[in-house]
JSON list of C-alpha atoms in Angstrom, two decimals:
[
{"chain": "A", "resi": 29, "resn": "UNK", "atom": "CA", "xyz": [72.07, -97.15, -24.35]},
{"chain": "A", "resi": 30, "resn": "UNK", "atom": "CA", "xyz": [72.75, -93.50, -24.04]},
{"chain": "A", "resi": 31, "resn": "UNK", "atom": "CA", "xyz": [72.92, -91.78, -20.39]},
{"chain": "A", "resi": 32, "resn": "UNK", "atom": "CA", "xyz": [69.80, -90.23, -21.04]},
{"chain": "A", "resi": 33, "resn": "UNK", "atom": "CA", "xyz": [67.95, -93.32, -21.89]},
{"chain": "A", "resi": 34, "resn": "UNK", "atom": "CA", "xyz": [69.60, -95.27, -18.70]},
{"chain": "A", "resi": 35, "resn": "UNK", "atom": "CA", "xyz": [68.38, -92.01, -16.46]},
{"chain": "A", "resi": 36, "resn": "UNK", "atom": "CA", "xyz": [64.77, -91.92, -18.40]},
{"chain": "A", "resi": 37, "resn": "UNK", "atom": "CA", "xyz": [64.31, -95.74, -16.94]},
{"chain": "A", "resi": 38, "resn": "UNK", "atom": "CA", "xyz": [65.32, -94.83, -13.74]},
{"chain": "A", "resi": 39, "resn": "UNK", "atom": "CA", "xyz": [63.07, -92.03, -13.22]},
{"chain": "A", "resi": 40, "resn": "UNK", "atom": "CA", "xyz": [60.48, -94.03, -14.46]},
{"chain": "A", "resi": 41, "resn": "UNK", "atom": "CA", "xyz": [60.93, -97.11, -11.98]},
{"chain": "A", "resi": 42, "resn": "UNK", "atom": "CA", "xyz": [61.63, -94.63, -9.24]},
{"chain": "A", "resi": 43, "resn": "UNK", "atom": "CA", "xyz": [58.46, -92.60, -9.92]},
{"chain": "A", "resi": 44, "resn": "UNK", "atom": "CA", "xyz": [56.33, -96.20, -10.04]},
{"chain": "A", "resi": 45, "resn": "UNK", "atom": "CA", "xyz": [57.63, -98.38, -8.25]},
{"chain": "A", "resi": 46, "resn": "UNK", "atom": "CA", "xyz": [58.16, -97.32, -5.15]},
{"chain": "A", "resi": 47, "resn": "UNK", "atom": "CA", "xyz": [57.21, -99.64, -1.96]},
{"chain": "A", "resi": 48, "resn": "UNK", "atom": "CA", "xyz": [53.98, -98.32, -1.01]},
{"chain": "A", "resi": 49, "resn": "UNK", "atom": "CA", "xyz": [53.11, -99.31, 2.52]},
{"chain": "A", "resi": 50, "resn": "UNK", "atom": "CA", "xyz": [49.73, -97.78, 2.38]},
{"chain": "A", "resi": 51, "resn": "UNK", "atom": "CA", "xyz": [48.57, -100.37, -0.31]},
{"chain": "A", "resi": 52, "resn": "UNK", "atom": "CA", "xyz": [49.54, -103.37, 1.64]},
{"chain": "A", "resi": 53, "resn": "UNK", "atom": "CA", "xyz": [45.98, -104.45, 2.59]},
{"chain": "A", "resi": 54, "resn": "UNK", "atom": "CA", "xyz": [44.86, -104.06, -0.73]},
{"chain": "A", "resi": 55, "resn": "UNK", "atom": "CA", "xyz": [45.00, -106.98, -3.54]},
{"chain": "A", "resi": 56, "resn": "UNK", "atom": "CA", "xyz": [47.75, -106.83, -6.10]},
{"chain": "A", "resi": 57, "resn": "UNK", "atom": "CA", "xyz": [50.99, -105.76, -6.34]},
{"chain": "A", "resi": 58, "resn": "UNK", "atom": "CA", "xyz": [53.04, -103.69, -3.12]},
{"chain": "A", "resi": 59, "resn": "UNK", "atom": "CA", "xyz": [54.20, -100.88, -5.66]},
{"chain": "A", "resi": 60, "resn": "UNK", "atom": "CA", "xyz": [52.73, -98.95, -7.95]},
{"chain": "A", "resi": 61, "resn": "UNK", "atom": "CA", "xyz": [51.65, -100.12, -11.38]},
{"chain": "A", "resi": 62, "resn": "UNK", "atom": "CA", "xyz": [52.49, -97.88, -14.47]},
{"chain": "A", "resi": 63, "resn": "UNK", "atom": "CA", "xyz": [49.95, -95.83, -14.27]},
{"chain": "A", "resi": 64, "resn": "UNK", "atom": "CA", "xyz": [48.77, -95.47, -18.08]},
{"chain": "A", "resi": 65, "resn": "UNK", "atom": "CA", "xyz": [48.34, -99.75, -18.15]},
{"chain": "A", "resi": 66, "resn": "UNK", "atom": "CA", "xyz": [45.76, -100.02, -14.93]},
{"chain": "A", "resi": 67, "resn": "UNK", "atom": "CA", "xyz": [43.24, -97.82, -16.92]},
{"chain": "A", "resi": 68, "resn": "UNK", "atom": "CA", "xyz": [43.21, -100.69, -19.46]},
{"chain": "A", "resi": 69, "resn": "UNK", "atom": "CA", "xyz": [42.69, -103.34, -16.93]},
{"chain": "A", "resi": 70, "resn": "UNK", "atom": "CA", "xyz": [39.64, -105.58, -17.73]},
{"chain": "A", "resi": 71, "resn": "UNK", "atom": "CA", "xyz": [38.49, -105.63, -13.92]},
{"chain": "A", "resi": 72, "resn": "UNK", "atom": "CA", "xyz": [35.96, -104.27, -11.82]},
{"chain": "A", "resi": 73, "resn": "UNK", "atom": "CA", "xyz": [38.82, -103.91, -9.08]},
{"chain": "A", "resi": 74, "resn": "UNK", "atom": "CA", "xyz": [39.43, -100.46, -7.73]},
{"chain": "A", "resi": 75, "resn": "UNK", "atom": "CA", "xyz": [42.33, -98.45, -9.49]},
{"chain": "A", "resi": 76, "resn": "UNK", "atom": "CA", "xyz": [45.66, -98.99, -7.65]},
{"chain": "A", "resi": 77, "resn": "UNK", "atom": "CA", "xyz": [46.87, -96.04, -8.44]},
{"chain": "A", "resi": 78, "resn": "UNK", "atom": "CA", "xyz": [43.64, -93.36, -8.91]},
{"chain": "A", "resi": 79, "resn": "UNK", "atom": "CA", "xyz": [44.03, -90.15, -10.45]},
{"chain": "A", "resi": 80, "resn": "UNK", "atom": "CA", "xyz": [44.23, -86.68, -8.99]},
{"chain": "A", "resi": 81, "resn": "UNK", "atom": "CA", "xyz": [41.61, -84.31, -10.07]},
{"chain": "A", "resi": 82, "resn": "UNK", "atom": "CA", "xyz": [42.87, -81.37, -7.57]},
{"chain": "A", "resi": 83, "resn": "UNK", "atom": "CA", "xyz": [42.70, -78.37, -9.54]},
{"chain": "A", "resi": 84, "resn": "UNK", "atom": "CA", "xyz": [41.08, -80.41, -12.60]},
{"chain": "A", "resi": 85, "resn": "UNK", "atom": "CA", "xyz": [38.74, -77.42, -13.97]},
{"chain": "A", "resi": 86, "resn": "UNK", "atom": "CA", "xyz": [36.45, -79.42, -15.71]},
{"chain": "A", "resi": 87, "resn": "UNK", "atom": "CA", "xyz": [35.41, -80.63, -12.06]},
{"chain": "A", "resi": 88, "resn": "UNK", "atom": "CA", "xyz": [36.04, -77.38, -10.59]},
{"chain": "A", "resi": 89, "resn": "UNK", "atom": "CA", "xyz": [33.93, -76.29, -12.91]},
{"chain": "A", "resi": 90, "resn": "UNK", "atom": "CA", "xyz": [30.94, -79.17, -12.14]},
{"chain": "A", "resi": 91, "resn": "UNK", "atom": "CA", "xyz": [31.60, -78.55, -8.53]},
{"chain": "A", "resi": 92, "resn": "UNK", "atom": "CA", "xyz": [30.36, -74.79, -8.53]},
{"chain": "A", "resi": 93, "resn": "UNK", "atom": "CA", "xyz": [27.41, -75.21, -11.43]},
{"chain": "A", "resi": 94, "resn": "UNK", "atom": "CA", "xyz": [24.38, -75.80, -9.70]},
{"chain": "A", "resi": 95, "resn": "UNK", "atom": "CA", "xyz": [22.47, -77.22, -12.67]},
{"chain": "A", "resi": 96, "resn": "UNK", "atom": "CA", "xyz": [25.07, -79.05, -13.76]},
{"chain": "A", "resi": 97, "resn": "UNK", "atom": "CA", "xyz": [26.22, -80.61, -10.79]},
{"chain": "A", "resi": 98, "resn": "UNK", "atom": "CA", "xyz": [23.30, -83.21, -10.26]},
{"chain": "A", "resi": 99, "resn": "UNK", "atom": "CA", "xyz": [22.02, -83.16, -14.52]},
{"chain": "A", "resi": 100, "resn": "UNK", "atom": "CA", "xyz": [21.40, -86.74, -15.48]},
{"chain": "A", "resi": 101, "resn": "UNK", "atom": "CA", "xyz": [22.45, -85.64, -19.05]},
{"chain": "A", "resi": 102, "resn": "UNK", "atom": "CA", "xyz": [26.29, -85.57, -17.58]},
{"chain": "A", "resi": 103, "resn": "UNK", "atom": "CA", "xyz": [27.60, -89.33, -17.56]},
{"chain": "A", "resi": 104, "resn": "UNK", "atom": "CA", "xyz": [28.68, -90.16, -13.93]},
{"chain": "A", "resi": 105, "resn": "UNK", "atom": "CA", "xyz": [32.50, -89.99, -13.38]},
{"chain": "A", "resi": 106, "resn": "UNK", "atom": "CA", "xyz": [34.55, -92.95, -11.62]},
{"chain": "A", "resi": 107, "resn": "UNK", "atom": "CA", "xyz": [37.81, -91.94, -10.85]},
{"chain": "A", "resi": 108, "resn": "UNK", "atom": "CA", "xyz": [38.66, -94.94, -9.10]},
{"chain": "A", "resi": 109, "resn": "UNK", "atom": "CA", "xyz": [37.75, -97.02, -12.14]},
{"chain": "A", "resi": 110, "resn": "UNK", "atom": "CA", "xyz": [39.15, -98.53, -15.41]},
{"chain": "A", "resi": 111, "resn": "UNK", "atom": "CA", "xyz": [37.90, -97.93, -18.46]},
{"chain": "A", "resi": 112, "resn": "UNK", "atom": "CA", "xyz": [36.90, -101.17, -19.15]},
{"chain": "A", "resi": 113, "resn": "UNK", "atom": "CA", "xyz": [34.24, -100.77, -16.41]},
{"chain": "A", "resi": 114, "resn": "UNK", "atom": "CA", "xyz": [33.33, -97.50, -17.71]},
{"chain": "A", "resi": 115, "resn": "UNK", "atom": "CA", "xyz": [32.54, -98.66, -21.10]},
{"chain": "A", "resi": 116, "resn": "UNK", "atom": "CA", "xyz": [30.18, -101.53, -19.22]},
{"chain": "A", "resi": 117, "resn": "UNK", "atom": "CA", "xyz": [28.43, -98.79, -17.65]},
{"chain": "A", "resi": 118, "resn": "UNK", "atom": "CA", "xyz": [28.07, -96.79, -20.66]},
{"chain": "A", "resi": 119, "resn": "UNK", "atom": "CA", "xyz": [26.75, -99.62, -22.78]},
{"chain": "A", "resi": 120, "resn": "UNK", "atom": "CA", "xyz": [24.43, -101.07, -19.98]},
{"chain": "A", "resi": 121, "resn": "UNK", "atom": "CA", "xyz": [22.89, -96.96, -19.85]},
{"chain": "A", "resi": 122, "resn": "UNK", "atom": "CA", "xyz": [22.80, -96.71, -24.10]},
{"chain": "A", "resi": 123, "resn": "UNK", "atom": "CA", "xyz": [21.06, -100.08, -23.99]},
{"chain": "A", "resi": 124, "resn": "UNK", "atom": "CA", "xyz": [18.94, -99.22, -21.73]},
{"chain": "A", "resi": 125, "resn": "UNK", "atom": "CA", "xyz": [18.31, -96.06, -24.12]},
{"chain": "A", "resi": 126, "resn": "UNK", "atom": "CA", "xyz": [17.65, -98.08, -26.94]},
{"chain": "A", "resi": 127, "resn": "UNK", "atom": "CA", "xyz": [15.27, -100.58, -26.14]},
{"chain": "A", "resi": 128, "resn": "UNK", "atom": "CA", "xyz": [12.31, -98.36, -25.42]},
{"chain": "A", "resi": 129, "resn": "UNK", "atom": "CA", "xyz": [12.18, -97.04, -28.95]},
{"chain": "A", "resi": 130, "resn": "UNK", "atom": "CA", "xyz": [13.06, -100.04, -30.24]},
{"chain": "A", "resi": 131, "resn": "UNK", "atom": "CA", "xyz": [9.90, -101.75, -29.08]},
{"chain": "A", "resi": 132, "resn": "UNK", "atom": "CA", "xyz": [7.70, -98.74, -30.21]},
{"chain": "A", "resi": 133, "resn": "UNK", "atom": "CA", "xyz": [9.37, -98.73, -34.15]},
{"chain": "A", "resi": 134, "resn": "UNK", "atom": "CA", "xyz": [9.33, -102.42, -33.97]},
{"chain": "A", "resi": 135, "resn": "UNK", "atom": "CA", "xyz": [5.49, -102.67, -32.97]},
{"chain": "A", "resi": 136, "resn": "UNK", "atom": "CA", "xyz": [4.73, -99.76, -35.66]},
{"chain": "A", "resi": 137, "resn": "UNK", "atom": "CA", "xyz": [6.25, -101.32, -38.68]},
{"chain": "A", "resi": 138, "resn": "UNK", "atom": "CA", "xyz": [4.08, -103.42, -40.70]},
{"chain": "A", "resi": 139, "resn": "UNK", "atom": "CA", "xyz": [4.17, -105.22, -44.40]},
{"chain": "A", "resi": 140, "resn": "UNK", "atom": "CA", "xyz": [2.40, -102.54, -47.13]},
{"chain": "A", "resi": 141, "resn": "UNK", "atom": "CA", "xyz": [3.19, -104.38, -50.08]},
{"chain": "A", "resi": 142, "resn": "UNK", "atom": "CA", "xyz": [4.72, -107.31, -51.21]},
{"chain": "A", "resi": 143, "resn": "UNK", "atom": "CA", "xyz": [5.78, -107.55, -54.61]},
{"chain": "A", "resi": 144, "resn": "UNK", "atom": "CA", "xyz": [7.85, -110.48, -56.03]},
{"chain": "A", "resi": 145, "resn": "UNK", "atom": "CA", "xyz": [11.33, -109.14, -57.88]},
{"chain": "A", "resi": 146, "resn": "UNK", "atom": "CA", "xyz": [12.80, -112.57, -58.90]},
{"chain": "A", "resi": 147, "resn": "UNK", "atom": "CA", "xyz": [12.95, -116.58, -57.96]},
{"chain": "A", "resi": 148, "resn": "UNK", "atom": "CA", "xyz": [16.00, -118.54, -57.39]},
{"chain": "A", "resi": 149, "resn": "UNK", "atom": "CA", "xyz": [16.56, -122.00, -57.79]},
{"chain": "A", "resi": 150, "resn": "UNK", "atom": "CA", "xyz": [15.73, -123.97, -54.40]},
{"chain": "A", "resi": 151, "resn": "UNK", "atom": "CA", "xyz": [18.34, -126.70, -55.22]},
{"chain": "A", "resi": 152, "resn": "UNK", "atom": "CA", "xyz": [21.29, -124.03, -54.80]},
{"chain": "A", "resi": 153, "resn": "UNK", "atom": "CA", "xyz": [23.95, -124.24, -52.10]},
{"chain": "A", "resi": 154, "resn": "UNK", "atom": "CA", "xyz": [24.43, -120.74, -51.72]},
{"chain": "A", "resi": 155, "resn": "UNK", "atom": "CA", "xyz": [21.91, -117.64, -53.44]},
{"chain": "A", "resi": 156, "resn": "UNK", "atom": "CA", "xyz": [23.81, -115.32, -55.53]},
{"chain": "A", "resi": 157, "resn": "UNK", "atom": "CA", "xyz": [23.26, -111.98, -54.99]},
{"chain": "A", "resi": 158, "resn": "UNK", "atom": "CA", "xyz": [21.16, -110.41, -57.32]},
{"chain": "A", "resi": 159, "resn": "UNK", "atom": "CA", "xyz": [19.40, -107.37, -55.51]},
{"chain": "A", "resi": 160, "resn": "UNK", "atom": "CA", "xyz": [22.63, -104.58, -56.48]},
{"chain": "A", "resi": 161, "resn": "UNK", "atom": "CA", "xyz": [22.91, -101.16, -55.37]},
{"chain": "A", "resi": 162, "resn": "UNK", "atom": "CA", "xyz": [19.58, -100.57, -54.01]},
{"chain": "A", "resi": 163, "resn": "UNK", "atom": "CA", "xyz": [19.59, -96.40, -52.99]},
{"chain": "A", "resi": 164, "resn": "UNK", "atom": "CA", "xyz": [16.91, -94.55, -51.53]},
{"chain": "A", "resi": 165, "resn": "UNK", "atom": "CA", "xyz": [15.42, -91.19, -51.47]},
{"chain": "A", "resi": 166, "resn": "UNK", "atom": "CA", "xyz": [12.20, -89.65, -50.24]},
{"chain": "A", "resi": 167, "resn": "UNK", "atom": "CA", "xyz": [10.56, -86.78, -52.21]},
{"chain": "A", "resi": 168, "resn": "UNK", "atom": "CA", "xyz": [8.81, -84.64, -49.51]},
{"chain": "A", "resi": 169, "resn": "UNK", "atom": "CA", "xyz": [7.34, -82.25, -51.69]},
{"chain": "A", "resi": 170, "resn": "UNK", "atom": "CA", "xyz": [5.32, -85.01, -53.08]},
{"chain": "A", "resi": 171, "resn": "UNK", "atom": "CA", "xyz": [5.33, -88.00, -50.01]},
{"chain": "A", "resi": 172, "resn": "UNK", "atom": "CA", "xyz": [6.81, -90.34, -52.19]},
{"chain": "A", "resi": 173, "resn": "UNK", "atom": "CA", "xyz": [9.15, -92.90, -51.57]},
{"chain": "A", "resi": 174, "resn": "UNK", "atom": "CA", "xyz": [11.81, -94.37, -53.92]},
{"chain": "A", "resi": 175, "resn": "UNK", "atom": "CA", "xyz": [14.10, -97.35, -54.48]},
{"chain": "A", "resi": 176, "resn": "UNK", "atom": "CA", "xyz": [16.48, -97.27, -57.29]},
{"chain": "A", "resi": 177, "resn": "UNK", "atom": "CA", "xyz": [18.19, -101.02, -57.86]},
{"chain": "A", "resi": 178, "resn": "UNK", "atom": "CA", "xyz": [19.01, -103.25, -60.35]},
{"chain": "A", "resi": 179, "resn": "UNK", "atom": "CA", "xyz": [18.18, -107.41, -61.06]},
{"chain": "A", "resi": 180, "resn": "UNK", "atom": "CA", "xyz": [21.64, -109.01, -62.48]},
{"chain": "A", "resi": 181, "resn": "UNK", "atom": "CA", "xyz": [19.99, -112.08, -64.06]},
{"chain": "A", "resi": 182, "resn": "UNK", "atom": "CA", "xyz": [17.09, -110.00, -65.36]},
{"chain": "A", "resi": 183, "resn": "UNK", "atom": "CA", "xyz": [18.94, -107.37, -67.53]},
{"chain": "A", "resi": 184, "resn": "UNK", "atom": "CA", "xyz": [22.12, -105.64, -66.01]},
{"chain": "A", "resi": 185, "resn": "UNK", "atom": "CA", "xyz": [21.46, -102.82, -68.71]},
{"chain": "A", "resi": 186, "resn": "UNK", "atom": "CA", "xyz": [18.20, -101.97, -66.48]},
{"chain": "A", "resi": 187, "resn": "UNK", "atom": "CA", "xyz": [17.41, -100.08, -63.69]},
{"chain": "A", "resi": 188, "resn": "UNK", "atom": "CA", "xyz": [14.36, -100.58, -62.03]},
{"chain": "A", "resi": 189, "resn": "UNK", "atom": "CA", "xyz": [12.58, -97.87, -59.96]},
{"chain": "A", "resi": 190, "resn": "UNK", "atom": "CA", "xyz": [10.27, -98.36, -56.96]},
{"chain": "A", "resi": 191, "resn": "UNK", "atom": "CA", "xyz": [7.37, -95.81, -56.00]},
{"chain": "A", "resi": 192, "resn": "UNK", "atom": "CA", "xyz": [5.32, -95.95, -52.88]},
{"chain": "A", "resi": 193, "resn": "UNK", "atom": "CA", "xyz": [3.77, -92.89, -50.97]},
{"chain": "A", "resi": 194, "resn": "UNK", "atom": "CA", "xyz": [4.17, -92.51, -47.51]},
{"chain": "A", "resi": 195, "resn": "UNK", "atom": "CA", "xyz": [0.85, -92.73, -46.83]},
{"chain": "A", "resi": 196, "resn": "UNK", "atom": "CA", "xyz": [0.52, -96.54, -46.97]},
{"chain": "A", "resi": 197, "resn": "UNK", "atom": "CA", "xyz": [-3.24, -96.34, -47.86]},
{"chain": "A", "resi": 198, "resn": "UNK", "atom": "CA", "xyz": [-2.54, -94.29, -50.96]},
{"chain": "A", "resi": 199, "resn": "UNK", "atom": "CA", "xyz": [-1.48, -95.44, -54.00]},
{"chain": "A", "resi": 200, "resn": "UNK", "atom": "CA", "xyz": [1.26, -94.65, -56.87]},
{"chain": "A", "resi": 201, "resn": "UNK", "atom": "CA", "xyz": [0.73, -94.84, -60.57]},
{"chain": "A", "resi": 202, "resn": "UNK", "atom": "CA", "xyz": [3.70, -97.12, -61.74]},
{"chain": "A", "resi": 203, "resn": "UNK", "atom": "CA", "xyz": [4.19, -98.01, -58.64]},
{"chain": "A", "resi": 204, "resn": "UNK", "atom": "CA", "xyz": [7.47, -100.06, -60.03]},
{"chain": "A", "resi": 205, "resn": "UNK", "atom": "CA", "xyz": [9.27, -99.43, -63.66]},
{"chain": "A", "resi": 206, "resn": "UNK", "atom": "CA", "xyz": [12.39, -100.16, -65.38]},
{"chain": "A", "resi": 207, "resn": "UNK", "atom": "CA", "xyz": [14.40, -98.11, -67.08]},
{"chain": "A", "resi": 208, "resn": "UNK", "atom": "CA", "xyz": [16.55, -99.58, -70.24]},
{"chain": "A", "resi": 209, "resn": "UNK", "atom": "CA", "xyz": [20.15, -98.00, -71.11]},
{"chain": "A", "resi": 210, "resn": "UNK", "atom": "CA", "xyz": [20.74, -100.61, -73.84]},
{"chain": "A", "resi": 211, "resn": "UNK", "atom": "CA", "xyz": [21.56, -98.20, -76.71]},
{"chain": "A", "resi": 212, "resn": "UNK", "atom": "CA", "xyz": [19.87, -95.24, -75.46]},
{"chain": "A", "resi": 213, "resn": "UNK", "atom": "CA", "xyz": [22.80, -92.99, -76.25]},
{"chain": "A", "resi": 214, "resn": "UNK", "atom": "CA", "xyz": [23.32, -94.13, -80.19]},
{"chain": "A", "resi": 215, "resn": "UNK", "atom": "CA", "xyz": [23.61, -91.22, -82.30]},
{"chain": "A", "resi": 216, "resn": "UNK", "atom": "CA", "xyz": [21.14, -92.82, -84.95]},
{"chain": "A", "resi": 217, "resn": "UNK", "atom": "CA", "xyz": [18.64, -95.49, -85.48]},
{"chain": "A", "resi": 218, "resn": "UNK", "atom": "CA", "xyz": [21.21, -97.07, -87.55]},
{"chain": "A", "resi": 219, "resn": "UNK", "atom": "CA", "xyz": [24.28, -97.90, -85.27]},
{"chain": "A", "resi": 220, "resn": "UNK", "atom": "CA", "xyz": [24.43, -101.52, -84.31]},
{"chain": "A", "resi": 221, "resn": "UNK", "atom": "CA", "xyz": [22.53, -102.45, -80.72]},
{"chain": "A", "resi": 222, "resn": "UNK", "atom": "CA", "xyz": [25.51, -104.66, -80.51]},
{"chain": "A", "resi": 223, "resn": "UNK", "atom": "CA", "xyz": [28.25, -102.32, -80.83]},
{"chain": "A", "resi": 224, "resn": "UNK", "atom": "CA", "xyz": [27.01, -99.26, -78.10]},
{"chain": "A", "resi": 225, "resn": "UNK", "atom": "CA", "xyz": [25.20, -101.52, -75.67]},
{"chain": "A", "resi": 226, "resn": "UNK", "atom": "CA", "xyz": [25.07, -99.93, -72.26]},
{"chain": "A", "resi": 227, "resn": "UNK", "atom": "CA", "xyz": [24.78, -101.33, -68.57]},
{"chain": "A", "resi": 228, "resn": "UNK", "atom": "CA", "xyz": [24.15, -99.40, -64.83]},
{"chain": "A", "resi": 229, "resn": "UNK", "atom": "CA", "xyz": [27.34, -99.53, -62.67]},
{"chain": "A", "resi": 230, "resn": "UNK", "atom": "CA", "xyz": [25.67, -97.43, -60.10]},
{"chain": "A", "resi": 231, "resn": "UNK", "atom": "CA", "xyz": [22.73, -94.69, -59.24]},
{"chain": "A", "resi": 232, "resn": "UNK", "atom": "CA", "xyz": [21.41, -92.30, -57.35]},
{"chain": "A", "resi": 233, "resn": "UNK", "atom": "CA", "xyz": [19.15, -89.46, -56.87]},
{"chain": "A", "resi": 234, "resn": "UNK", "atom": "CA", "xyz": [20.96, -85.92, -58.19]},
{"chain": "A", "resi": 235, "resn": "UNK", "atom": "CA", "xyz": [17.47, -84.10, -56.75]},
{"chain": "A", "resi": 236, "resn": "UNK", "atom": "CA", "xyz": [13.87, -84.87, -56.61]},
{"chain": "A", "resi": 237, "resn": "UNK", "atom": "CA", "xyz": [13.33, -84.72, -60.46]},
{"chain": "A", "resi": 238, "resn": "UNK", "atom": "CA", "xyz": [17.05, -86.26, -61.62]},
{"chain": "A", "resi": 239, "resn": "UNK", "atom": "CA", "xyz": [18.73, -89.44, -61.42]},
{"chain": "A", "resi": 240, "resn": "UNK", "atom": "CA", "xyz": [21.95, -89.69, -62.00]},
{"chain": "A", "resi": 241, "resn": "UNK", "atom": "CA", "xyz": [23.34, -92.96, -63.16]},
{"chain": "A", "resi": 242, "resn": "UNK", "atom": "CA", "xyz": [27.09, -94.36, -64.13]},
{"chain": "A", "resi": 243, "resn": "UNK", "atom": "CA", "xyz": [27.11, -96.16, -67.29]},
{"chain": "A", "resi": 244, "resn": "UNK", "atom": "CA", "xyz": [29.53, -98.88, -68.65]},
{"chain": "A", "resi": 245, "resn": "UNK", "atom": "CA", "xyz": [29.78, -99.87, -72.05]},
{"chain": "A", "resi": 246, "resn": "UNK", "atom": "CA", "xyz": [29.31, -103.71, -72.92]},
{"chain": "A", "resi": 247, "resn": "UNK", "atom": "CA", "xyz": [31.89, -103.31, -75.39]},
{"chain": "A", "resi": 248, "resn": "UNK", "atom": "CA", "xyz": [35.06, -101.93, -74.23]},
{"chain": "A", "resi": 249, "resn": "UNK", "atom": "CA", "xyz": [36.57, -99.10, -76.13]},
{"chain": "A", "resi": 250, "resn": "UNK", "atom": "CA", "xyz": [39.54, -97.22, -75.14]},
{"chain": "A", "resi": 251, "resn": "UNK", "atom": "CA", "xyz": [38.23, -93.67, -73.74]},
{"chain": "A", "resi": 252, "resn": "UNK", "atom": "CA", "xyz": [34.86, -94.61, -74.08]},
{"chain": "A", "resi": 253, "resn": "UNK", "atom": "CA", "xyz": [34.29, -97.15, -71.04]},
{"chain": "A", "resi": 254, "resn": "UNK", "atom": "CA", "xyz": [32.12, -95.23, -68.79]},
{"chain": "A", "resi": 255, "resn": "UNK", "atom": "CA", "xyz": [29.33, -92.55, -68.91]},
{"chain": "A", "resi": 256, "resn": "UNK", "atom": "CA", "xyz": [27.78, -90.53, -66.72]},
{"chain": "A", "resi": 257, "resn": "UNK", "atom": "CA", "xyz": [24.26, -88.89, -67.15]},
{"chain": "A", "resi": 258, "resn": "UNK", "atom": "CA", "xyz": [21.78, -86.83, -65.72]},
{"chain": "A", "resi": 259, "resn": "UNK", "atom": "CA", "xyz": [18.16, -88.33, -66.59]},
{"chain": "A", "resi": 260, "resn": "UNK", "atom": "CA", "xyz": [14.84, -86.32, -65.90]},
{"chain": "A", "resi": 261, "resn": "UNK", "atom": "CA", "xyz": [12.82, -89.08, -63.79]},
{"chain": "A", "resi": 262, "resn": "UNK", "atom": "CA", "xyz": [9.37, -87.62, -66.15]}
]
């Protein structure tokens, strides 16, 4: 150890722990705990070793403001706390926040429609998931809702495309539809199914009119793996 680093630990045990007569009534330690390790103290316990805010212009600043002084929108300050207990505070108020609206959303939702997608085996252990990369978007022009997703054991080369408006008692012509990229993108009638067969990696909604979608090719040809396209949802 250098000098410097023997008279850096001194000045640190001399500036903490010091007998502090003042604190021998109160529980813990007769000294001075570092003073950056008490805020992390899981306890409820008053801070041994409490902050001064003299000159602190953020509470100058409270102090003097009128408005601000008594605002319930300003979280209540406990200098002689940890932070543990603040963050018990904080979640106890956001909680308490919370659970209002939660009981109005929850009492508002309700079932529309139901519409059965696919059935699994009930003998299974565990379900595979077959529901993939289910994105939505809301048209607001028109009130419409969508769901773009895809069924792996029904065709991975389809994407299938939920409609509802969002006005529940209205109704949507095509309310579902699927959308094959099998060999969509063959240059003629006369190219093999086989050899440009395409499947959906992944969608979403480029606007209210376009789709965008990511497209892998069954078989796997250097430079020609993946496409991308823009499709008009008319």
């Amino acid at each position: 150890m250098t000098q410097k680093d023997i008279t850096f630990v001194a000045d640190f045990l001399t500036e903490h722990f010091n007998e502090a007569p003042e604190l021998y009534n109160r529980k813990g330690k007769y000294f001075n705990v570092e003073r950056v390790g008490q805020y992390l103290k899981d306890e409820d316990d008053d801070l041994v070793s409490p902050p001064n805010t003299e000159g602190n212009q953020w509470f100058n600043f409270l102090k003097n403001s009128t408005h601000l002084k008594e605002s319930p929108l300003l979280f209540p300050y406990y200098p002689e706390k940890s932070l543990h207990f603040v963050k018990r505070q904080m979640e106890g108020v956001i909680d308490q926040c919370l659970q209002k609206p939660a009981d109005v959303i929850g009492k508002s939702v309700h079932q529309a429609v139901c519409m059965s997608l696919y059935k699994t085996s009930q003998s299974e252990d565990s379900t595979p998931q077959l529901f993939k990369l289910p994105f939505l978007w809301n048209d607001k022009t028109s009130n419409i809702h969508y769901v773009l997703f895809t069924i792996l054991e029904n065709s991975i080369s389809k994407i299938h495309i939920l409609r509802r408006h969002t006005d529940t008692s209205r109704s949507v012509s095509n309310g579902i539809l699927a959308v094959d990229f099998g060999n969509f993108l063959n240059n003629s009638i006369n190219e093999s199914s086989d050899s440009r067969c395409y499947s959906c990696l992944d969608a979403h909604f480029y606007d209210d009119e376009t789709v965008t979608v990511v497209l892998k090719e069954s078989v796997e040809q250097e430079g020609k793996e993946r496409v991308l396209a823009q499709l008009p949802l008319s």
